[in-house]
CSV table of C-alpha atoms in Angstrom, one decimal:
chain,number,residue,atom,x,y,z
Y,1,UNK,CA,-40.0,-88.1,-47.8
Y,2,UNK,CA,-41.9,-91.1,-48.5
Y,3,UNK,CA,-41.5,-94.6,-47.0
Y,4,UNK,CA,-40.3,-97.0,-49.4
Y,5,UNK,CA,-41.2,-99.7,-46.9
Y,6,UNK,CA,-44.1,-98.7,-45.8
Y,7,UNK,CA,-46.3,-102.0,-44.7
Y,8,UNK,CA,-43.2,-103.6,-44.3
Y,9,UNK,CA,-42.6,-101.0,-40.9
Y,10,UNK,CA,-46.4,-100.9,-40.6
Y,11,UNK,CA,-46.9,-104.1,-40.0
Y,12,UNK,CA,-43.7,-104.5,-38.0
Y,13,UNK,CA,-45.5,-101.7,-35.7
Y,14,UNK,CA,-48.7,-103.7,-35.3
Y,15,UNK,CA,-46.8,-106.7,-34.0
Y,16,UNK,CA,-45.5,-105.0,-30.8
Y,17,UNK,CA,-47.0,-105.1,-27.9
Y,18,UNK,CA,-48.9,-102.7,-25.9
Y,19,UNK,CA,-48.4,-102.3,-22.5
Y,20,UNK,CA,-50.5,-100.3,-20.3
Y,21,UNK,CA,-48.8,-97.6,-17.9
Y,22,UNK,CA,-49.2,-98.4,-14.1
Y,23,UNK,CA,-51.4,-96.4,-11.9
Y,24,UNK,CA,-49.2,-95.3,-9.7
Y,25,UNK,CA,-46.6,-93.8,-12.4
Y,26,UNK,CA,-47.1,-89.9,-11.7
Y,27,UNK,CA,-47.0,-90.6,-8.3
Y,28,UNK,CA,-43.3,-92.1,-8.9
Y,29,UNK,CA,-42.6,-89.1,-10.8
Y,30,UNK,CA,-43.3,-86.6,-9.0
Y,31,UNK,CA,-41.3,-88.6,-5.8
Y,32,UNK,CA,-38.3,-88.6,-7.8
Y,33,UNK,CA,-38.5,-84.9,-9.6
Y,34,UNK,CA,-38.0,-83.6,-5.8
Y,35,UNK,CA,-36.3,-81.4,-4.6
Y,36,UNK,CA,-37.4,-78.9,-7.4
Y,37,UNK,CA,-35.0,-78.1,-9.7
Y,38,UNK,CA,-34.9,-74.2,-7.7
Y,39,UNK,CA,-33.7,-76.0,-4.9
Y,40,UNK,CA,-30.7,-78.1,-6.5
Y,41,UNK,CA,-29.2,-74.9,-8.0
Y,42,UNK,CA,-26.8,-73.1,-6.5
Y,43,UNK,CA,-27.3,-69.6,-5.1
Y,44,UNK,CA,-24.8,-66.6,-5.4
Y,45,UNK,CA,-24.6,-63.5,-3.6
Y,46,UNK,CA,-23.2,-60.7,-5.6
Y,47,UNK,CA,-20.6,-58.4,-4.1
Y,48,UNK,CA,-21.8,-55.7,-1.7
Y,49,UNK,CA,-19.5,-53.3,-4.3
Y,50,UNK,CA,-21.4,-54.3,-7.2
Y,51,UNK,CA,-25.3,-52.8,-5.6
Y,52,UNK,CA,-23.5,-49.4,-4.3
Y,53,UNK,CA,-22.2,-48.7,-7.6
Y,54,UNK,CA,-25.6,-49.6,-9.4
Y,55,UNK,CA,-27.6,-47.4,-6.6
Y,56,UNK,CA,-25.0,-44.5,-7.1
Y,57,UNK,CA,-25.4,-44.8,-11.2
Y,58,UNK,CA,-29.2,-44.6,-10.4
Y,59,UNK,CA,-29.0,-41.7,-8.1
Y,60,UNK,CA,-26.9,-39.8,-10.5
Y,61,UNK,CA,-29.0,-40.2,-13.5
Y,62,UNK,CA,-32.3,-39.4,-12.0
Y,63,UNK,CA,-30.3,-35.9,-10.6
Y,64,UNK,CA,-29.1,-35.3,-14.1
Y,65,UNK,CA,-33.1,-35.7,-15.0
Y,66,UNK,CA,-33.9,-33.6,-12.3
Y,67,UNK,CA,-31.9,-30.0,-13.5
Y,68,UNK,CA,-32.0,-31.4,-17.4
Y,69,UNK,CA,-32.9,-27.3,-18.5
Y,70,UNK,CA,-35.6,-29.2,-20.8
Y,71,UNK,CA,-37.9,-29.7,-17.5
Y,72,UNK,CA,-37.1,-26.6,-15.6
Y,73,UNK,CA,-40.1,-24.8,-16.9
Y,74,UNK,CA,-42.3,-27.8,-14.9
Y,75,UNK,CA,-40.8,-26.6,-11.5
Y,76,UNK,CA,-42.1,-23.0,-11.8
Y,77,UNK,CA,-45.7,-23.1,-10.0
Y,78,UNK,CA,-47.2,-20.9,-12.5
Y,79,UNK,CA,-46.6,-23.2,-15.4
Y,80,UNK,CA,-47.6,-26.1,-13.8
Y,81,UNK,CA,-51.3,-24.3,-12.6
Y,82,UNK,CA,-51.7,-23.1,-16.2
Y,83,UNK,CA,-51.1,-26.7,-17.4
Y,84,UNK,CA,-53.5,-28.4,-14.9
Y,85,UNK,CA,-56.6,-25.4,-16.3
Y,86,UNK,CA,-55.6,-26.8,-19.9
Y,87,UNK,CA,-56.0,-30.4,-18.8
Y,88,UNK,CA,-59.1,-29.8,-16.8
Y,89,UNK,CA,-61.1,-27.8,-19.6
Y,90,UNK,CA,-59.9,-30.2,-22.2
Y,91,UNK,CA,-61.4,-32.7,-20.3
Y,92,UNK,CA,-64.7,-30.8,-19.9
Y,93,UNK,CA,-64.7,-29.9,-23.3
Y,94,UNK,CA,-64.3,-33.8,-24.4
Y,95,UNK,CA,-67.5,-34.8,-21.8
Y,96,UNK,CA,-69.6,-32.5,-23.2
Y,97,UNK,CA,-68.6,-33.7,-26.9
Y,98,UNK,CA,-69.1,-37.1,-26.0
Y,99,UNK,CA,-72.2,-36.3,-24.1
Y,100,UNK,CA,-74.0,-34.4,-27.0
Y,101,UNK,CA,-73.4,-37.3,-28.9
Y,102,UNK,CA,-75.0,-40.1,-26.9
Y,103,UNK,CA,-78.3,-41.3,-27.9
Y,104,UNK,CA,-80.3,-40.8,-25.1
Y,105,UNK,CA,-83.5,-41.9,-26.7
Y,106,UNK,CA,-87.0,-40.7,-27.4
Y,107,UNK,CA,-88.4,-37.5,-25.7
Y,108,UNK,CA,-91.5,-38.3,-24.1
Y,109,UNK,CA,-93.5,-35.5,-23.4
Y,110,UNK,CA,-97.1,-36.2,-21.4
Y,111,UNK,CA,-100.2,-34.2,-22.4
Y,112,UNK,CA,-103.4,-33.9,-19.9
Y,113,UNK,CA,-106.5,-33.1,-21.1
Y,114,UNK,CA,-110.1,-33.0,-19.6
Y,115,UNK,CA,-112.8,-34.3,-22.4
Y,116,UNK,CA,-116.3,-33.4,-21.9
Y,117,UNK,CA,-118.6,-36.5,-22.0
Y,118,UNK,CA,-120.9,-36.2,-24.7
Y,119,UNK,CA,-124.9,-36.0,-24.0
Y,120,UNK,CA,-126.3,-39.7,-23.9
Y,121,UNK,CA,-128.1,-40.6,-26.8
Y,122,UNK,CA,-131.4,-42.5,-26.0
Y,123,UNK,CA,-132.9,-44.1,-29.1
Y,124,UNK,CA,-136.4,-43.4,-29.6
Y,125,UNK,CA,-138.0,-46.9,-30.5
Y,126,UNK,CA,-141.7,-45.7,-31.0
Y,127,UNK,CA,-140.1,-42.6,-34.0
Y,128,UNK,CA,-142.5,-44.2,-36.9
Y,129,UNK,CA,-145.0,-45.8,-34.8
Y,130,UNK,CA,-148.3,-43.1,-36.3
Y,131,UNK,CA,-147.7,-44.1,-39.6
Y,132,UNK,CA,-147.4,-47.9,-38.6
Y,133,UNK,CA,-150.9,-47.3,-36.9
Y,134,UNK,CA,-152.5,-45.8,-39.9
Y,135,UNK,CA,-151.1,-48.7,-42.5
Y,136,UNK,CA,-152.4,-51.6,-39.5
Y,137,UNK,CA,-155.8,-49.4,-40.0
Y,138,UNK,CA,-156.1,-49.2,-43.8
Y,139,UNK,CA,-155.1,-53.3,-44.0
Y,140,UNK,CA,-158.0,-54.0,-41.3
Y,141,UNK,CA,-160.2,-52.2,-43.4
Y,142,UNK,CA,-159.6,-53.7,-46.8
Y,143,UNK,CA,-159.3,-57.6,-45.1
Y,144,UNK,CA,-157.2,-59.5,-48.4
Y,145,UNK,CA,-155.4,-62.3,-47.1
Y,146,UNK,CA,-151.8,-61.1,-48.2
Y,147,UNK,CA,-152.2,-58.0,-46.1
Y,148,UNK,CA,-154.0,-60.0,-43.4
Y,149,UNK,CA,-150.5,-62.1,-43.4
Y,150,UNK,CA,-148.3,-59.5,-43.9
Y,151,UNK,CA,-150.1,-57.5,-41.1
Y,152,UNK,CA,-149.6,-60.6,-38.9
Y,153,UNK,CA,-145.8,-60.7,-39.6
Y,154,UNK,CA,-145.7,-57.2,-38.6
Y,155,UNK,CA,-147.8,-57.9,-34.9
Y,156,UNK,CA,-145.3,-60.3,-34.3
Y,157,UNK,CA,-142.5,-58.5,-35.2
Y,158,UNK,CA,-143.8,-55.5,-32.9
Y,159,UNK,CA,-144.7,-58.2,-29.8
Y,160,UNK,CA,-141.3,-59.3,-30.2
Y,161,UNK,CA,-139.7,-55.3,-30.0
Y,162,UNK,CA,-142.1,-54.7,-26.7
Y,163,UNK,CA,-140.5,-57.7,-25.4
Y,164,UNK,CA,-136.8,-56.3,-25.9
Y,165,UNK,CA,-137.7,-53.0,-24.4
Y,166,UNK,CA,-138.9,-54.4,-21.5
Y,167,UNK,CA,-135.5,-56.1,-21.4
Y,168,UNK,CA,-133.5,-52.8,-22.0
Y,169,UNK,CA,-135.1,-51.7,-19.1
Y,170,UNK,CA,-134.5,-54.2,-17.1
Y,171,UNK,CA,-130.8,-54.9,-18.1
Y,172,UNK,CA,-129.6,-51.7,-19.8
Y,173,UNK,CA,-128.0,-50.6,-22.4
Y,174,UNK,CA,-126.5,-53.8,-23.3
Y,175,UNK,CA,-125.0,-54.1,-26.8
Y,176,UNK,CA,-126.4,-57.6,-27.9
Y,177,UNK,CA,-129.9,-56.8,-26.7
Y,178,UNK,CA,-129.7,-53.8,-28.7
Y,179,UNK,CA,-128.5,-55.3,-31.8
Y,180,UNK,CA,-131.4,-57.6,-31.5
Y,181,UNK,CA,-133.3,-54.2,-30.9
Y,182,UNK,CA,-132.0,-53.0,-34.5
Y,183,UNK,CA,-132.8,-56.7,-36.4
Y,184,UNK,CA,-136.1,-56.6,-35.5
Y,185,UNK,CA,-136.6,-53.0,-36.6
Y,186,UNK,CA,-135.0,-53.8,-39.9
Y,187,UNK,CA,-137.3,-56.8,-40.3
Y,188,UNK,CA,-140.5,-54.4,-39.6
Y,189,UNK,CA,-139.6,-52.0,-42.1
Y,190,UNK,CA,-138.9,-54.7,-44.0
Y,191,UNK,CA,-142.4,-56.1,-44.1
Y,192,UNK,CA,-144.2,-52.4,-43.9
Y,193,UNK,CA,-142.6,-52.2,-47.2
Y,194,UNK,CA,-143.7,-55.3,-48.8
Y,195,UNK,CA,-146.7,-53.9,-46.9
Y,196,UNK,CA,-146.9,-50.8,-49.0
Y,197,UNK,CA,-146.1,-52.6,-52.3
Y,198,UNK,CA,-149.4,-54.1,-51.7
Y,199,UNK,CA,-151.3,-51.5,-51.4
């Protein structure tokens, strides 16, 4: 239902005044709530007639339950035992069901195994040194100034390679020395075969 009135009673509302609740106002109302409301009312004992005839209903019904011929067979000891196997290997049947169904995550198995350490390698440096010995020969022999470079390159080049086999001795086999090791071969076979070229 709408207001017909509405910021007639709106503005009535807005022009009355607020008040603000003391502080001490639940304490006042709890004071005068007591005595609790259990306390005011007034308690009846029932006869004594009325709870003998309530146990004697009770005791009545619970011996009609007792030789009902619908729960004789639970008396006899033989039924009962039987009952209790059922129970107990329906129970063990439903644990092993429920069991076999849990995820009990991967199977780790652990393999051992003893690995034979392979034969260390030792890099022969010196493998193409003859023929390197024989070209140096036939360039000191001819004496042109592009071999006489090119054989200078390669001196270098093989002063340099003494130098980092003295430091594989001294260090070992360590991997940046050796890749040094293997620039500096590439760059002598580089210039034996710009050596060759030329001759």
């Amino acid at each position: 239902m709408k207001e017909k009135n509405y910021q007639t009673l709106r503005e009535a509302l807005n022009r009355l005044p607020e008040y603000a609740s003391p502080t001490d106002g639940w304490d006042r109302l709890h004071r005068n709530l007591t005595p609790a409301l259990a306390e005011r009312l007034p308690s009846y004992q029932p006869p004594a007639e009325v709870w003998n005839a309530l146990s004697q209903n009770l005791h009545q019904e619970a011996s009609v339950v007792r030789n009902s011929p619908k729960l004789a067979w639970r008396r006899n000891p033989v039924v009962r035992l039987t009952g209790m196997v059922a129970g107990f290997l329906l129970l063990l049947l439903a644990g092993t069901v429920i069991w076999s169904s849990v995820d009990h995550g991967p199977k780790v198995k652990y393999a051992r195994s003893q690995e034979v350490n392979p034969a260390a390698v030792i890099p022969d440096w010196d493998e193409n040194e003859d023929s390197f010995v024989k070209v140096m020969a036939e360039i000191e022999a001819r004496n042109e100034p592009n071999l006489n470079t090119l054989a200078l390159e390669f001196d270098e080049l093989t002063t340099a390679k003494e130098d980092i086999k003295a430091m594989l001795v001294a260090y070992g086999d360590d991997p940046k020395i050796i890749r040094q090791m293997a620039e500096i071969e590439r760059d002598r076979s580089d210039v034996y075969r710009r050596i060759i070229i030329e001759l």
